[in-house]
Short mmCIF file of C-alpha atoms in Angstrom, two decimals:
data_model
loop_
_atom_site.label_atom_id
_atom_site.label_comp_id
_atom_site.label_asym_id
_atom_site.label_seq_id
_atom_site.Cartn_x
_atom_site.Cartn_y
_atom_site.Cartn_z
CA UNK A 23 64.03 14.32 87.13
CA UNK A 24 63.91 12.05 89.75
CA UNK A 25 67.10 14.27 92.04
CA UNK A 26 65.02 16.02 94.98
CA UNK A 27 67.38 19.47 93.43
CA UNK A 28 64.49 19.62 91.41
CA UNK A 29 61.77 20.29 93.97
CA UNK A 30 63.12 21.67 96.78
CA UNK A 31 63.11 25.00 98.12
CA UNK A 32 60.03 25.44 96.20
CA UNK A 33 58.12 29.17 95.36
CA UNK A 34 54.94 30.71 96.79
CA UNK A 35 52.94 30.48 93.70
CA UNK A 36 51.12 34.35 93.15
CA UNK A 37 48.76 34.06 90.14
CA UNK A 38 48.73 37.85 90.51
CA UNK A 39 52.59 38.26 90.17
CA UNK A 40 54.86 40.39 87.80
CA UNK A 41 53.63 43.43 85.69
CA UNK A 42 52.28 41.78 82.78
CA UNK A 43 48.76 40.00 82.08
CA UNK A 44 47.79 36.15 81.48
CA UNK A 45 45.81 35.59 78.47
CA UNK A 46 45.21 32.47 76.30
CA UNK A 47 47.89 31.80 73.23
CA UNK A 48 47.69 28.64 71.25
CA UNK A 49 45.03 27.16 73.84
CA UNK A 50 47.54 27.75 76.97
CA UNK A 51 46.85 30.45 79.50
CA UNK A 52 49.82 32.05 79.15
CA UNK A 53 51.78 34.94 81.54
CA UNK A 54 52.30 37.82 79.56
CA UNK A 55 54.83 41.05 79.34
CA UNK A 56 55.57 42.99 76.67
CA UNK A 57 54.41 44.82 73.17
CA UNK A 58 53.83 42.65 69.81
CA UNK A 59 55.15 45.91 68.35
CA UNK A 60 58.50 44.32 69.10
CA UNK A 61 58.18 41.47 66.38
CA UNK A 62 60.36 39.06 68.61
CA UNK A 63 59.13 36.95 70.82
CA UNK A 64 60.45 35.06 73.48
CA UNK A 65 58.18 31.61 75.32
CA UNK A 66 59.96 31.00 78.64
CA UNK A 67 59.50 27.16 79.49
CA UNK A 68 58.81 27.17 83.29
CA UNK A 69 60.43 24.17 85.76
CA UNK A 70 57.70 21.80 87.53
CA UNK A 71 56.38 24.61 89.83
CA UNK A 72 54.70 26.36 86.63
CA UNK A 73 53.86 30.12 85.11
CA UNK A 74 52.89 31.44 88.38
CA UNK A 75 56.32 31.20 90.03
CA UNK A 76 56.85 35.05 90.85
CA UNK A 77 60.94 34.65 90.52
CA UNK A 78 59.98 33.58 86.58
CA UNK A 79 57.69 35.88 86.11
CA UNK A 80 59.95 38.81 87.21
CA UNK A 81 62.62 37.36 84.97
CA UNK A 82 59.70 36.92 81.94
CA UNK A 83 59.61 41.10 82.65
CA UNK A 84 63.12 41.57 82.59
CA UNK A 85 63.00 40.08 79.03
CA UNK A 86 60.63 41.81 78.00
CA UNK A 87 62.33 45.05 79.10
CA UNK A 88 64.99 44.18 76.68
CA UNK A 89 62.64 44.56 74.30
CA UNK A 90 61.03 40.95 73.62
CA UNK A 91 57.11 40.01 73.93
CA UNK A 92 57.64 37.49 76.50
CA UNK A 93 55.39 34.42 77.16
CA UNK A 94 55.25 32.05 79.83
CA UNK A 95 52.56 29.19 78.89
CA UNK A 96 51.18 27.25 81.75
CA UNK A 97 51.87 24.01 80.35
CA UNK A 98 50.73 21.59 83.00
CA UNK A 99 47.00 23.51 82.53
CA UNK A 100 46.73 24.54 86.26
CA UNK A 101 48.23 21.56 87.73
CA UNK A 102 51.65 22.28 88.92
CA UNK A 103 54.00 20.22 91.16
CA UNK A 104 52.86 20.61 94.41
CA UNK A 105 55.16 19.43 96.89
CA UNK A 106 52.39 19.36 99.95
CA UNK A 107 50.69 16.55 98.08
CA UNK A 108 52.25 13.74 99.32
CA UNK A 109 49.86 11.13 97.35
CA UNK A 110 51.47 12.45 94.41
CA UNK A 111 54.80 12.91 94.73
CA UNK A 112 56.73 13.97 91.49
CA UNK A 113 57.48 10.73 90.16
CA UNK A 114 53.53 10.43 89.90
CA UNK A 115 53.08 13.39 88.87
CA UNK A 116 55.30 13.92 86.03
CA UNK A 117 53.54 10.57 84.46
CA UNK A 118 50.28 13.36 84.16
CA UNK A 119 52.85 16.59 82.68
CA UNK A 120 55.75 14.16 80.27
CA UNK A 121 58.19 16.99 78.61
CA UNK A 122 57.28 15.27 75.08
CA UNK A 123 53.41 16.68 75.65
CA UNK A 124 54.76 19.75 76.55
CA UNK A 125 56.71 19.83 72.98
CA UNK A 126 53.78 19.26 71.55
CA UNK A 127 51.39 21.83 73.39
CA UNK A 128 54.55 24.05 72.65
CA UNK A 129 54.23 23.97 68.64
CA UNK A 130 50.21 25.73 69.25
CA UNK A 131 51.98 28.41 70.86
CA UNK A 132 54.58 29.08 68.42
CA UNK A 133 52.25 29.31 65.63
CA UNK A 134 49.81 31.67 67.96
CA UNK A 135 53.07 34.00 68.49
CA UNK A 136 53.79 33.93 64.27
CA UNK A 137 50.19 34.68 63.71
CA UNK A 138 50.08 37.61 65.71
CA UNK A 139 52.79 39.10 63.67
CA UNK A 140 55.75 38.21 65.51
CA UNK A 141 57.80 36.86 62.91
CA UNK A 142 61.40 35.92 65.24
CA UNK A 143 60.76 33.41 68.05
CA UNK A 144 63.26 32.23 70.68
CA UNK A 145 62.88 29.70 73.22
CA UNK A 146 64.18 29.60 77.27
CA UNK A 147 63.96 26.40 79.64
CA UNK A 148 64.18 25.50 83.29
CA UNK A 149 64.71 22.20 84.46
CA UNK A 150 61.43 20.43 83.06
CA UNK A 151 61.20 23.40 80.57
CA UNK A 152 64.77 22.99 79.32
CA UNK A 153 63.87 19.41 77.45
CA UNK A 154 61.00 21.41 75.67
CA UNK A 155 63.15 23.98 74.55
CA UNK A 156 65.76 21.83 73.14
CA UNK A 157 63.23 19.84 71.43
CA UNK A 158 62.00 22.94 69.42
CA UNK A 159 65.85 23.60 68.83
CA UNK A 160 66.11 20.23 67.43
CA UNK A 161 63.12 20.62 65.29
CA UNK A 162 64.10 24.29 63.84
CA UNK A 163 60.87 25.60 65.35
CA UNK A 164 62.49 28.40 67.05
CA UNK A 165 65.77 30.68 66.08
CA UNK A 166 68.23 29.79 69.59
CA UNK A 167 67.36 28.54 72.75
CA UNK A 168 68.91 29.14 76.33
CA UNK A 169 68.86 25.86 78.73
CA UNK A 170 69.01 26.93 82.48
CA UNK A 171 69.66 23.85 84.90
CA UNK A 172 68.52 21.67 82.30
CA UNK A 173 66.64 18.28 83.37
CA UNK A 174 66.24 15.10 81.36
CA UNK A 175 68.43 16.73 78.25
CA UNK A 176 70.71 14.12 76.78
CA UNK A 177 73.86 14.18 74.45
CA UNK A 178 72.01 13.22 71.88
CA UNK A 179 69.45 15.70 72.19
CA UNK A 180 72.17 18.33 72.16
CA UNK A 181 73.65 17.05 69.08
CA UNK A 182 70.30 17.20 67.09
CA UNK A 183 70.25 21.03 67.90
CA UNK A 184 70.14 22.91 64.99
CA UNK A 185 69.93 26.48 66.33
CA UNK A 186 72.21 28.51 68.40
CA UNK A 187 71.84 26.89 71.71
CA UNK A 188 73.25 29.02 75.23
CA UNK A 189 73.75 25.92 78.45
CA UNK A 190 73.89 27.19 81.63
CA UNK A 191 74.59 24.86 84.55
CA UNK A 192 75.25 24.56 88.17
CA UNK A 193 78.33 23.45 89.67
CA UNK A 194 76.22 21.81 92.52
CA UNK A 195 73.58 19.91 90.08
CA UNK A 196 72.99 16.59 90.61
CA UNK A 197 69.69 16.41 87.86
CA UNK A 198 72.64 17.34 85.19
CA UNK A 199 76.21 17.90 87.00
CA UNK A 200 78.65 19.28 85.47
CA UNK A 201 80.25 16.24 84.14
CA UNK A 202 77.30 16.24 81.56
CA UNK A 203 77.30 19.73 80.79
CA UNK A 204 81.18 19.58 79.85
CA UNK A 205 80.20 16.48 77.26
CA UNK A 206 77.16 18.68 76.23
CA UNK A 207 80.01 21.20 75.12
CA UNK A 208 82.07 18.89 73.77
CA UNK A 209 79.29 17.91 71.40
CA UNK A 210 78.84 21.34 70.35
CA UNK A 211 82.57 21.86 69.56
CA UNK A 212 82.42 19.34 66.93
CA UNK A 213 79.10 21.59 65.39
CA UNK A 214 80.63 24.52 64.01
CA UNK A 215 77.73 25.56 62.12
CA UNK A 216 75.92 25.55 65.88
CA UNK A 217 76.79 28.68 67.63
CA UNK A 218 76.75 27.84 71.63
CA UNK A 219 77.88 29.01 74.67
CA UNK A 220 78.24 26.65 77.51
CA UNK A 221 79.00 27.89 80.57
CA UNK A 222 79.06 26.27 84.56
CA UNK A 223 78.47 28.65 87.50
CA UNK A 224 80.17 28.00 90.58
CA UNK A 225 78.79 27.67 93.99
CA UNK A 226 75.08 27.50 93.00
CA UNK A 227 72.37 24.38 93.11
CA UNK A 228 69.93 23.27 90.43
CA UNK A 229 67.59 25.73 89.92
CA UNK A 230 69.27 28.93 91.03
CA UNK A 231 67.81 31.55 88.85
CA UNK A 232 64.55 31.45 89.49
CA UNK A 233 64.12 29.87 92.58
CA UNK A 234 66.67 31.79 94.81
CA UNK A 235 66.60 33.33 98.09
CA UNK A 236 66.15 37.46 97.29
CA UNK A 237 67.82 37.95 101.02
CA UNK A 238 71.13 36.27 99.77
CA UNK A 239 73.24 38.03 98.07
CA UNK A 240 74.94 36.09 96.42
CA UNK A 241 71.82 34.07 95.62
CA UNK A 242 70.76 36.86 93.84
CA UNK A 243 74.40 37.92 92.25
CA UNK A 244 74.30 34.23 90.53
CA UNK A 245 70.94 34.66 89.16
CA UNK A 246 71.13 37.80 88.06
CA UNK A 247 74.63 36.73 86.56
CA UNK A 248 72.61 33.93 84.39
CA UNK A 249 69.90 36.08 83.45
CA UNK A 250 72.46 38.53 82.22
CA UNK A 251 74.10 35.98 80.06
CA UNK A 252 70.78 34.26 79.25
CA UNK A 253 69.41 37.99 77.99
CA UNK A 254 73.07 38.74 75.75
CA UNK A 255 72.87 35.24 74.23
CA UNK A 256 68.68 36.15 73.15
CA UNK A 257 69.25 39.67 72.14
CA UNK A 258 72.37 38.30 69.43
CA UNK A 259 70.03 35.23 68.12
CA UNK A 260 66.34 35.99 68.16
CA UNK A 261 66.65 38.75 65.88
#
């Protein structure tokens, strides 16, 4: 995670931001949106900017439109990247928030989502998120996972996925170019018993669908293009 992709052109954090509520859930103050009454859930893994970027929060909504009780856990517990802090830049900080912690403050939350009756959980990560969601893949805690940008996920962590598992990349991503993402399928095409889609959008950076420019269209067209595919790939697994 070292690739500047993965901090620039970062969001105006709004802890007041989409239409749902924060509450706690497994210990983790957690964004919100959606009825229980739905029975599947959906925890959206944020990227190093954390559960108060508006762009993910908008997307958590549009997920749980579709009909999922989606939750976005703030698992760096009100420390998120900030780029303004130049005493800690992210190499420092990302000593304080490793991805294998946030597996583990994941499982809490997963149990807090079966106890309240929802008895289907998926899993969705950006960038720093993406390594937590494939470790729950790995583990069988969840029922299919969607990677967006991905950071830090390896071939090997791709072939211990034991859950349909949905890769979307960037054709301009230097945190995991498309080089990787094309082994990352060619792991999964020798895993029959692992549905996956893999798929590399063109023209677009690390990080595009939640941290895009709303004035651009095309910005927007690419992200809403991912969360599209991200929603179809959800709504045919986490059921």
């Amino acid at each position: 995670m070292s690739g500047h992709q993965c901090t620039e052109n970062p969001p105006k954090l709004d802890p007041n931001s989409g239409s749902g509520h924060v509450e706690k859930l497994g210990g983790l103050d957690s964004y919100i949106s959606g009825s229980t009454h739905s029975k599947l859930a959906v925890v959206l893994v944020s990227h190093v900017f954390g559960y108060e970027t508006p762009q993910l929060r908008k997307l958590a909504d549009k997920v749980a439109e579709a009909g999922f009780y989606a939750v976005v856990p703030d698992f760096f517990h009100g420390d998120p990247y900030n780029p303004a802090n130049e005493d800690r830049p992210l190499p420092i900080w990302i000593k304080d928030h490793p991805q294998d912690k946030g597996f583990e403050d994941s499982k809490p939350v997963v149990e807090a989502l079966k106890n309240k009756g929802l008895t289907t959980v998926g899993a969705v990560g950006f960038c720093w998120g993406a390594k937590v969601a494939v470790e729950l893949a790995k583990q069988e805690l969840v029922k299919a996972v969607v990677l967006l940008h991905p950071s830090r996920v390896t071939v090997d962590d791709i072939n211990g996925v034991k859950v349909p598992i949905s890769v979307l990349g960037a054709e301009y991503d230097q945190v995991t170019p498309p080089e990787l993402v094309k082994q990352f399928q060619n792991v999964l095409a020798t895993k029959p018993e692992v549905k996956s889609f893999v798929k590399i959008f063109p023209r677009v950076k690390h990080g595009w669908t939640v941290r895009y420019d709303p004035n651009d269209p095309s910005e927007v067209e690419a992200a809403e293009e991912a969360h599209k595919d991200m929603l179809v790939w959800l709504t045919n697994h986490v059921k």
